[in-house]
């Protein structure tokens, strides 16, 4: 069914709900979690990433097969907007990492029970000096959503033309 496959939007809806649940569970709590609770948080974060990765991989592969498909472009824009909204909800994670600090993240990465997440923790620790504050990060996400390129692509991907008595997208006319 391609882009009209209901499973795609079911996965997207599941991801949005998971982001909301994750936010409720961890916002303003991460930096104070015990080791066991922090391990659970890392597992939840990893699972959240798997859901969005499945959607991104499908869309990326589909678009690489047909770069002119207006339906795919329209879906990509819709998913980009949803992704930006979810990213904005998750900005608190960066603030929590800052509060935890470099030394604690590195220390956790060296513990046996955190071995599975070692690379992630080291990367997070090393990237602390490059993080924007929550307000700046939110503004950056919003400005990306409103960029001229996004607006142009969103508008042009929904153009419809009369063809044989029907209104069709450029891709459908081909």
Short mmCIF file of N, CA and C in Angstrom, two decimals:
data_model
loop_
_atom_site.label_atom_id
_atom_site.label_comp_id
_atom_site.label_asym_id
_atom_site.label_seq_id
_atom_site.Cartn_x
_atom_site.Cartn_y
_atom_site.Cartn_z
N UNK A 1 0.81 -1.20 0.00
CA UNK A 1 0.00 0.00 0.00
C UNK A 1 0.85 1.26 0.00
N UNK A 2 2.16 1.13 0.19
CA UNK A 2 3.04 2.30 0.16
C UNK A 2 2.72 3.30 1.25
N UNK A 3 2.67 4.58 0.86
CA UNK A 3 2.47 5.64 1.84
C UNK A 3 1.08 5.61 2.47
N UNK A 4 0.16 4.91 1.86
CA UNK A 4 -1.19 4.81 2.40
C UNK A 4 -1.36 3.66 3.39
N UNK A 5 -0.27 2.95 3.65
CA UNK A 5 -0.31 1.83 4.59
C UNK A 5 -0.58 2.36 6.00
N UNK A 6 -1.66 1.95 6.58
CA UNK A 6 -2.07 2.43 7.90
C UNK A 6 -1.02 2.11 8.98
N UNK A 7 -0.24 1.07 8.76
CA UNK A 7 0.78 0.68 9.74
C UNK A 7 1.80 1.79 9.96
N UNK A 8 2.07 2.58 8.91
CA UNK A 8 3.03 3.68 9.06
C UNK A 8 2.52 4.68 10.09
N UNK A 9 1.30 5.13 9.92
CA UNK A 9 0.75 6.12 10.85
C UNK A 9 0.49 5.50 12.22
N UNK A 10 0.20 4.20 12.27
CA UNK A 10 0.07 3.54 13.57
C UNK A 10 1.40 3.60 14.32
N UNK A 11 2.50 3.36 13.59
CA UNK A 11 3.84 3.45 14.21
C UNK A 11 4.14 4.88 14.65
N UNK A 12 3.77 5.84 13.82
CA UNK A 12 3.99 7.25 14.17
C UNK A 12 3.19 7.60 15.42
N UNK A 13 1.92 7.21 15.45
CA UNK A 13 1.08 7.47 16.62
C UNK A 13 1.66 6.81 17.87
N UNK A 14 2.15 5.59 17.71
CA UNK A 14 2.77 4.88 18.83
C UNK A 14 4.01 5.64 19.33
N UNK A 15 4.81 6.16 18.39
CA UNK A 15 6.00 6.92 18.77
C UNK A 15 5.62 8.18 19.54
N UNK A 16 4.63 8.91 19.05
CA UNK A 16 4.21 10.15 19.71
C UNK A 16 3.71 9.84 21.13
N UNK A 17 2.92 8.78 21.27
CA UNK A 17 2.44 8.39 22.61
C UNK A 17 3.62 7.99 23.51
N UNK A 18 4.58 7.27 22.93
CA UNK A 18 5.76 6.85 23.70
C UNK A 18 6.58 8.04 24.15
N UNK A 19 6.72 9.05 23.28
CA UNK A 19 7.44 10.27 23.66
C UNK A 19 6.72 10.96 24.81
N UNK A 20 5.39 11.05 24.72
CA UNK A 20 4.61 11.68 25.79
C UNK A 20 4.78 10.91 27.10
N UNK A 21 4.69 9.58 27.05
CA UNK A 21 4.85 8.75 28.25
C UNK A 21 6.26 8.91 28.83
N UNK A 22 7.26 8.90 27.95
CA UNK A 22 8.65 9.06 28.35
C UNK A 22 8.86 10.40 29.05
N UNK A 23 8.27 11.44 28.48
CA UNK A 23 8.39 12.79 29.04
C UNK A 23 7.78 12.85 30.43
N UNK A 24 6.60 12.29 30.58
CA UNK A 24 5.94 12.28 31.90
C UNK A 24 6.79 11.52 32.91
N UNK A 25 7.34 10.40 32.47
CA UNK A 25 8.10 9.54 33.38
C UNK A 25 9.45 10.14 33.80
N UNK A 26 10.11 10.88 32.89
CA UNK A 26 11.49 11.28 33.17
C UNK A 26 11.77 12.78 33.26
N UNK A 27 10.88 13.62 32.80
CA UNK A 27 11.18 15.05 32.84
C UNK A 27 11.41 15.51 34.28
N UNK A 28 12.47 16.24 34.50
CA UNK A 28 12.88 16.77 35.81
C UNK A 28 13.26 15.67 36.80
N UNK A 29 13.58 14.48 36.31
CA UNK A 29 13.94 13.38 37.21
C UNK A 29 15.27 12.71 36.86
N UNK A 30 15.73 12.84 35.64
CA UNK A 30 16.86 12.06 35.15
C UNK A 30 18.11 12.23 36.01
N UNK A 31 18.46 13.45 36.30
CA UNK A 31 19.72 13.69 37.01
C UNK A 31 19.73 13.15 38.43
N UNK A 32 18.55 12.83 38.97
CA UNK A 32 18.47 12.30 40.33
C UNK A 32 18.15 10.81 40.40
N UNK A 33 18.18 10.13 39.27
CA UNK A 33 17.83 8.71 39.25
C UNK A 33 18.92 7.86 39.90
N UNK A 34 18.49 6.80 40.58
CA UNK A 34 19.44 5.82 41.11
C UNK A 34 20.07 5.08 39.93
N UNK A 35 21.11 4.28 40.18
CA UNK A 35 21.73 3.51 39.10
C UNK A 35 20.73 2.61 38.39
N UNK A 36 19.92 1.89 39.16
CA UNK A 36 18.93 0.98 38.55
C UNK A 36 17.89 1.75 37.74
N UNK A 37 17.41 2.85 38.28
CA UNK A 37 16.43 3.66 37.56
C UNK A 37 17.05 4.30 36.33
N UNK A 38 18.34 4.66 36.40
CA UNK A 38 19.02 5.24 35.24
C UNK A 38 19.20 4.19 34.15
N UNK A 39 19.46 2.96 34.54
CA UNK A 39 19.53 1.87 33.56
C UNK A 39 18.18 1.69 32.86
N UNK A 40 17.12 1.76 33.62
CA UNK A 40 15.77 1.66 33.05
C UNK A 40 15.52 2.81 32.07
N UNK A 41 15.92 4.01 32.46
CA UNK A 41 15.79 5.18 31.59
C UNK A 41 16.55 4.96 30.28
N UNK A 42 17.78 4.47 30.35
CA UNK A 42 18.55 4.23 29.13
C UNK A 42 17.86 3.19 28.24
N UNK A 43 17.28 2.16 28.84
CA UNK A 43 16.54 1.16 28.07
C UNK A 43 15.32 1.77 27.41
N UNK A 44 14.59 2.60 28.15
CA UNK A 44 13.42 3.27 27.57
C UNK A 44 13.83 4.20 26.43
N UNK A 45 14.93 4.91 26.61
CA UNK A 45 15.42 5.82 25.57
C UNK A 45 15.82 5.03 24.32
N UNK A 46 16.48 3.91 24.52
CA UNK A 46 16.88 3.06 23.41
C UNK A 46 15.66 2.52 22.66
N UNK A 47 14.66 2.09 23.40
CA UNK A 47 13.43 1.58 22.77
C UNK A 47 12.72 2.67 21.97
N UNK A 48 12.72 3.87 22.50
CA UNK A 48 12.11 5.00 21.81
C UNK A 48 12.81 5.22 20.47
N UNK A 49 14.12 5.14 20.47
CA UNK A 49 14.89 5.30 19.25
C UNK A 49 14.61 4.23 18.21
N UNK A 50 14.33 3.01 18.66
CA UNK A 50 14.04 1.92 17.72
C UNK A 50 12.74 2.15 16.96
N UNK A 51 11.75 2.72 17.64
CA UNK A 51 10.46 2.97 16.99
C UNK A 51 10.63 3.99 15.87
N UNK A 52 11.29 5.09 16.15
CA UNK A 52 11.45 6.13 15.12
C UNK A 52 12.41 5.68 14.03
N UNK A 53 13.38 4.85 14.37
CA UNK A 53 14.32 4.36 13.36
C UNK A 53 13.61 3.51 12.31
N UNK A 54 12.67 2.70 12.73
CA UNK A 54 11.90 1.86 11.80
C UNK A 54 11.16 2.74 10.78
N UNK A 55 10.53 3.78 11.26
CA UNK A 55 9.79 4.70 10.38
C UNK A 55 10.75 5.42 9.45
N UNK A 56 11.84 5.92 9.98
CA UNK A 56 12.82 6.67 9.18
C UNK A 56 13.45 5.79 8.10
N UNK A 57 13.76 4.57 8.44
CA UNK A 57 14.38 3.67 7.46
C UNK A 57 13.40 3.36 6.33
N UNK A 58 12.15 3.08 6.67
CA UNK A 58 11.16 2.81 5.63
C UNK A 58 11.04 4.00 4.68
N UNK A 59 10.86 5.16 5.26
CA UNK A 59 10.67 6.36 4.45
C UNK A 59 11.91 6.66 3.61
N UNK A 60 13.08 6.54 4.19
CA UNK A 60 14.33 6.78 3.45
C UNK A 60 14.50 5.83 2.28
N UNK A 61 14.21 4.55 2.51
CA UNK A 61 14.32 3.57 1.42
C UNK A 61 13.29 3.84 0.33
N UNK A 62 12.06 4.12 0.74
CA UNK A 62 11.01 4.39 -0.24
C UNK A 62 11.34 5.62 -1.08
N UNK A 63 11.86 6.66 -0.43
CA UNK A 63 12.20 7.89 -1.17
C UNK A 63 13.41 7.68 -2.08
N UNK A 64 14.33 6.82 -1.70
CA UNK A 64 15.48 6.57 -2.56
C UNK A 64 15.07 5.81 -3.82
N UNK A 65 13.98 5.06 -3.75
CA UNK A 65 13.49 4.33 -4.92
C UNK A 65 12.71 5.23 -5.87
N UNK A 66 12.10 6.28 -5.34
CA UNK A 66 11.33 7.17 -6.18
C UNK A 66 11.38 8.58 -5.60
N UNK A 67 12.35 9.34 -6.05
CA UNK A 67 12.55 10.69 -5.50
C UNK A 67 11.50 11.68 -5.95
N UNK A 68 10.68 11.32 -6.93
CA UNK A 68 9.67 12.24 -7.45
C UNK A 68 8.27 11.96 -6.90
N UNK A 69 8.13 10.96 -6.08
CA UNK A 69 6.81 10.58 -5.56
C UNK A 69 6.28 11.67 -4.63
N UNK A 70 5.26 12.37 -5.09
CA UNK A 70 4.68 13.47 -4.32
C UNK A 70 4.07 12.98 -3.00
N UNK A 71 3.48 11.79 -3.02
CA UNK A 71 2.90 11.24 -1.80
C UNK A 71 3.95 11.01 -0.74
N UNK A 72 5.10 10.49 -1.15
CA UNK A 72 6.20 10.27 -0.20
C UNK A 72 6.74 11.59 0.33
N UNK A 73 6.87 12.57 -0.55
CA UNK A 73 7.35 13.88 -0.12
C UNK A 73 6.40 14.51 0.88
N UNK A 74 5.13 14.36 0.62
CA UNK A 74 4.11 14.90 1.53
C UNK A 74 4.19 14.19 2.88
N UNK A 75 4.33 12.86 2.86
CA UNK A 75 4.45 12.10 4.10
C UNK A 75 5.72 12.48 4.84
N UNK A 76 6.82 12.66 4.11
CA UNK A 76 8.09 13.04 4.74
C UNK A 76 7.96 14.36 5.46
N UNK A 77 7.29 15.33 4.85
CA UNK A 77 7.10 16.64 5.48
C UNK A 77 6.24 16.51 6.73
N UNK A 78 5.19 15.71 6.64
CA UNK A 78 4.32 15.50 7.80
C UNK A 78 5.11 14.86 8.94
N UNK A 79 5.91 13.85 8.61
CA UNK A 79 6.70 13.17 9.64
C UNK A 79 7.81 14.06 10.18
N UNK A 80 8.36 14.92 9.34
CA UNK A 80 9.37 15.86 9.81
C UNK A 80 8.78 16.81 10.85
N UNK A 81 7.58 17.27 10.59
CA UNK A 81 6.91 18.17 11.54
C UNK A 81 6.63 17.45 12.86
N UNK A 82 6.12 16.23 12.78
CA UNK A 82 5.85 15.45 13.99
C UNK A 82 7.15 15.18 14.74
N UNK A 83 8.20 14.85 14.00
CA UNK A 83 9.50 14.61 14.62
C UNK A 83 10.05 15.83 15.33
N UNK A 84 9.87 17.00 14.73
CA UNK A 84 10.33 18.24 15.37
C UNK A 84 9.55 18.52 16.65
N UNK A 85 8.25 18.25 16.62
CA UNK A 85 7.43 18.44 17.82
C UNK A 85 7.88 17.50 18.93
N UNK A 86 8.18 16.25 18.57
CA UNK A 86 8.66 15.29 19.57
C UNK A 86 10.04 15.67 20.09
N UNK A 87 10.91 16.15 19.20
CA UNK A 87 12.24 16.58 19.62
C UNK A 87 12.15 17.73 20.62
N UNK A 88 11.21 18.62 20.38
CA UNK A 88 11.04 19.74 21.29
C UNK A 88 10.60 19.26 22.67
N UNK A 89 9.77 18.23 22.70
CA UNK A 89 9.33 17.67 23.99
C UNK A 89 10.49 17.02 24.74
N UNK A 90 11.48 16.53 24.00
CA UNK A 90 12.58 15.78 24.60
C UNK A 90 13.82 16.63 24.90
N UNK A 91 13.73 17.93 24.69
CA UNK A 91 14.87 18.82 24.95
C UNK A 91 15.34 18.72 26.40
N UNK A 92 14.47 18.37 27.29
CA UNK A 92 14.83 18.27 28.71
C UNK A 92 15.96 17.29 28.97
N UNK A 93 16.16 16.34 28.08
CA UNK A 93 17.21 15.34 28.26
C UNK A 93 18.58 16.00 28.26
N UNK A 94 18.79 16.95 27.36
CA UNK A 94 20.06 17.64 27.30
C UNK A 94 20.33 18.42 28.58
N UNK A 95 19.30 19.05 29.11
CA UNK A 95 19.46 19.78 30.37
C UNK A 95 19.81 18.82 31.50
N UNK A 96 19.18 17.65 31.50
CA UNK A 96 19.48 16.66 32.53
C UNK A 96 20.92 16.18 32.42
N UNK A 97 21.40 15.98 31.20
CA UNK A 97 22.78 15.56 31.01
C UNK A 97 23.75 16.63 31.51
N UNK A 98 23.41 17.89 31.26
CA UNK A 98 24.25 18.98 31.78
C UNK A 98 24.30 18.94 33.30
N UNK A 99 23.13 18.73 33.92
CA UNK A 99 23.07 18.69 35.39
C UNK A 99 23.88 17.51 35.94
N UNK A 100 23.84 16.39 35.23
CA UNK A 100 24.61 15.23 35.67
C UNK A 100 26.10 15.49 35.55
N UNK A 101 26.47 16.14 34.47
CA UNK A 101 27.87 16.52 34.27
C UNK A 101 28.72 15.42 33.64
N UNK A 102 29.82 15.88 33.12
CA UNK A 102 30.77 15.02 32.41
C UNK A 102 31.26 13.87 33.29
N UNK A 103 31.69 14.19 34.49
CA UNK A 103 32.30 13.17 35.36
C UNK A 103 31.33 12.04 35.70
N UNK A 104 30.08 12.38 36.00
CA UNK A 104 29.12 11.32 36.36
C UNK A 104 28.79 10.44 35.14
N UNK A 105 28.63 11.06 33.96
CA UNK A 105 28.33 10.26 32.77
C UNK A 105 29.50 9.33 32.44
N UNK A 106 30.72 9.83 32.54
CA UNK A 106 31.89 8.98 32.28
C UNK A 106 31.99 7.88 33.33
N UNK A 107 31.74 8.22 34.58
CA UNK A 107 31.78 7.23 35.65
C UNK A 107 30.77 6.11 35.41
N UNK A 108 29.57 6.48 35.01
CA UNK A 108 28.55 5.47 34.72
C UNK A 108 28.97 4.60 33.53
N UNK A 109 29.59 5.20 32.54
CA UNK A 109 30.00 4.45 31.35
C UNK A 109 31.04 3.38 31.68
N UNK A 110 31.73 3.54 32.80
CA UNK A 110 32.79 2.60 33.16
C UNK A 110 32.28 1.47 34.07
N UNK A 111 31.03 1.54 34.48
CA UNK A 111 30.46 0.50 35.34
C UNK A 111 29.97 -0.67 34.49
N UNK A 112 30.18 -1.86 35.00
CA UNK A 112 29.83 -3.08 34.26
C UNK A 112 28.36 -3.10 33.85
N UNK A 113 27.47 -2.70 34.76
CA UNK A 113 26.04 -2.77 34.45
C UNK A 113 25.62 -1.78 33.35
N UNK A 114 26.47 -0.80 33.05
CA UNK A 114 26.19 0.18 32.00
C UNK A 114 26.96 -0.10 30.72
N UNK A 115 27.61 -1.25 30.65
CA UNK A 115 28.47 -1.59 29.52
C UNK A 115 27.74 -1.47 28.17
N UNK A 116 26.50 -1.90 28.13
CA UNK A 116 25.71 -1.85 26.90
C UNK A 116 25.56 -0.40 26.37
N UNK A 117 25.60 0.56 27.29
CA UNK A 117 25.38 1.97 26.93
C UNK A 117 26.66 2.80 26.98
N UNK A 118 27.80 2.13 27.06
CA UNK A 118 29.07 2.84 27.24
C UNK A 118 29.30 3.90 26.16
N UNK A 119 29.19 3.52 24.89
CA UNK A 119 29.45 4.48 23.81
C UNK A 119 28.48 5.65 23.87
N UNK A 120 27.23 5.36 24.15
CA UNK A 120 26.23 6.42 24.25
C UNK A 120 26.59 7.40 25.37
N UNK A 121 26.93 6.87 26.55
CA UNK A 121 27.25 7.72 27.70
C UNK A 121 28.50 8.56 27.45
N UNK A 122 29.52 7.96 26.86
CA UNK A 122 30.75 8.70 26.56
C UNK A 122 30.45 9.80 25.54
N UNK A 123 29.67 9.47 24.53
CA UNK A 123 29.30 10.48 23.52
C UNK A 123 28.51 11.62 24.16
N UNK A 124 27.56 11.28 25.02
CA UNK A 124 26.78 12.32 25.70
C UNK A 124 27.68 13.20 26.56
N UNK A 125 28.61 12.59 27.27
CA UNK A 125 29.54 13.36 28.12
C UNK A 125 30.39 14.29 27.27
N UNK A 126 30.91 13.77 26.18
CA UNK A 126 31.79 14.57 25.31
C UNK A 126 31.04 15.70 24.61
N UNK A 127 29.75 15.53 24.41
CA UNK A 127 29.00 16.56 23.68
C UNK A 127 28.44 17.65 24.60
N UNK A 128 28.62 17.52 25.91
CA UNK A 128 28.06 18.50 26.84
C UNK A 128 28.50 19.93 26.54
N UNK A 129 29.75 20.10 26.15
CA UNK A 129 30.25 21.46 25.92
C UNK A 129 29.64 22.11 24.68
N UNK A 130 28.96 21.32 23.85
CA UNK A 130 28.37 21.86 22.63
C UNK A 130 26.85 22.06 22.72
N UNK A 131 26.27 21.73 23.85
CA UNK A 131 24.82 21.80 23.99
C UNK A 131 24.32 23.23 24.17
N UNK A 132 23.21 23.50 23.51
CA UNK A 132 22.52 24.78 23.71
C UNK A 132 21.64 24.63 24.94
N UNK A 133 21.22 25.76 25.52
CA UNK A 133 20.28 25.63 26.63
C UNK A 133 18.89 25.31 26.06
N UNK A 134 17.97 24.97 26.92
CA UNK A 134 16.65 24.49 26.51
C UNK A 134 15.92 25.50 25.63
N UNK A 135 15.99 26.78 25.98
CA UNK A 135 15.32 27.83 25.20
C UNK A 135 15.93 27.95 23.81
N UNK A 136 17.26 27.96 23.74
CA UNK A 136 17.92 28.06 22.44
C UNK A 136 17.63 26.85 21.56
N UNK A 137 17.63 25.67 22.16
CA UNK A 137 17.35 24.45 21.40
C UNK A 137 15.92 24.46 20.86
N UNK A 138 14.97 24.90 21.66
CA UNK A 138 13.57 24.99 21.22
C UNK A 138 13.42 25.98 20.06
N UNK A 139 14.11 27.11 20.18
CA UNK A 139 14.07 28.10 19.10
C UNK A 139 14.67 27.54 17.81
N UNK A 140 15.74 26.81 17.92
CA UNK A 140 16.37 26.21 16.75
C UNK A 140 15.42 25.21 16.08
N UNK A 141 14.76 24.40 16.86
CA UNK A 141 13.80 23.43 16.32
C UNK A 141 12.66 24.15 15.61
N UNK A 142 12.14 25.19 16.25
CA UNK A 142 11.03 25.95 15.65
C UNK A 142 11.46 26.65 14.38
N UNK A 143 12.66 27.21 14.36
CA UNK A 143 13.12 27.92 13.16
C UNK A 143 13.32 26.94 12.01
N UNK A 144 13.77 25.73 12.32
CA UNK A 144 13.92 24.73 11.27
C UNK A 144 12.56 24.36 10.68
N UNK A 145 11.57 24.24 11.52
CA UNK A 145 10.23 23.91 11.06
C UNK A 145 9.70 24.97 10.10
N UNK A 146 10.06 26.20 10.32
CA UNK A 146 9.50 27.31 9.55
C UNK A 146 10.40 27.79 8.41
N UNK A 147 11.47 27.07 8.15
CA UNK A 147 12.40 27.54 7.12
C UNK A 147 11.71 27.60 5.76
N UNK A 148 12.22 28.49 4.93
CA UNK A 148 11.63 28.68 3.59
C UNK A 148 11.64 27.39 2.80
N UNK A 149 12.70 26.61 2.90
CA UNK A 149 12.78 25.36 2.15
C UNK A 149 11.65 24.43 2.55
N UNK A 150 11.40 24.31 3.83
CA UNK A 150 10.32 23.43 4.30
C UNK A 150 8.98 23.92 3.79
N UNK A 151 8.76 25.21 3.85
CA UNK A 151 7.48 25.76 3.39
C UNK A 151 7.33 25.51 1.89
N UNK A 152 8.39 25.78 1.11
CA UNK A 152 8.34 25.55 -0.33
C UNK A 152 8.02 24.09 -0.64
N UNK A 153 8.74 23.17 -0.02
CA UNK A 153 8.52 21.75 -0.30
C UNK A 153 7.12 21.31 0.12
N UNK A 154 6.65 21.80 1.25
CA UNK A 154 5.32 21.43 1.72
C UNK A 154 4.25 21.93 0.75
N UNK A 155 4.42 23.15 0.27
CA UNK A 155 3.44 23.71 -0.67
C UNK A 155 3.48 22.99 -2.01
N UNK A 156 4.67 22.79 -2.56
CA UNK A 156 4.75 22.21 -3.90
C UNK A 156 4.43 20.72 -3.91
N UNK A 157 4.57 20.04 -2.81
CA UNK A 157 4.28 18.61 -2.79
C UNK A 157 2.79 18.31 -2.79
N UNK A 158 1.97 19.33 -2.60
CA UNK A 158 0.52 19.11 -2.59
C UNK A 158 -0.19 19.74 -3.78
N UNK A 159 0.57 20.27 -4.76
CA UNK A 159 -0.06 20.82 -5.96
C UNK A 159 -0.84 19.72 -6.66
N UNK A 160 -2.05 20.05 -7.09
CA UNK A 160 -2.86 19.11 -7.86
C UNK A 160 -3.25 19.77 -9.17
N UNK A 161 -3.36 18.94 -10.22
CA UNK A 161 -3.66 19.42 -11.54
C UNK A 161 -4.84 18.65 -12.11
N UNK A 162 -5.69 19.33 -12.91
CA UNK A 162 -6.78 18.61 -13.55
C UNK A 162 -6.23 17.71 -14.66
N UNK A 163 -6.62 16.46 -14.63
CA UNK A 163 -6.16 15.51 -15.64
C UNK A 163 -7.25 14.46 -15.85
N UNK A 164 -7.78 14.43 -17.06
CA UNK A 164 -8.84 13.48 -17.42
C UNK A 164 -9.99 13.50 -16.42
N UNK A 165 -10.41 14.69 -16.06
CA UNK A 165 -11.57 14.85 -15.19
C UNK A 165 -11.30 14.65 -13.71
N UNK A 166 -10.04 14.42 -13.33
CA UNK A 166 -9.69 14.23 -11.91
C UNK A 166 -8.62 15.23 -11.51
N UNK A 167 -8.57 15.53 -10.24
CA UNK A 167 -7.48 16.36 -9.70
C UNK A 167 -6.40 15.41 -9.20
N UNK A 168 -5.21 15.47 -9.79
CA UNK A 168 -4.12 14.57 -9.45
C UNK A 168 -2.85 15.35 -9.14
N UNK A 169 -1.99 14.76 -8.31
CA UNK A 169 -0.67 15.36 -8.08
C UNK A 169 0.18 15.13 -9.32
N UNK A 170 1.28 15.85 -9.40
CA UNK A 170 2.18 15.70 -10.55
C UNK A 170 2.64 14.25 -10.69
N UNK A 171 2.91 13.62 -9.56
CA UNK A 171 3.37 12.24 -9.58
C UNK A 171 2.28 11.31 -10.11
N UNK A 172 1.04 11.56 -9.76
CA UNK A 172 -0.06 10.72 -10.21
C UNK A 172 -0.33 10.90 -11.70
N UNK A 173 -0.07 12.09 -12.23
CA UNK A 173 -0.28 12.35 -13.65
C UNK A 173 0.71 11.53 -14.48
N UNK A 174 1.91 11.35 -13.99
CA UNK A 174 2.94 10.59 -14.72
C UNK A 174 2.47 9.19 -14.87
#
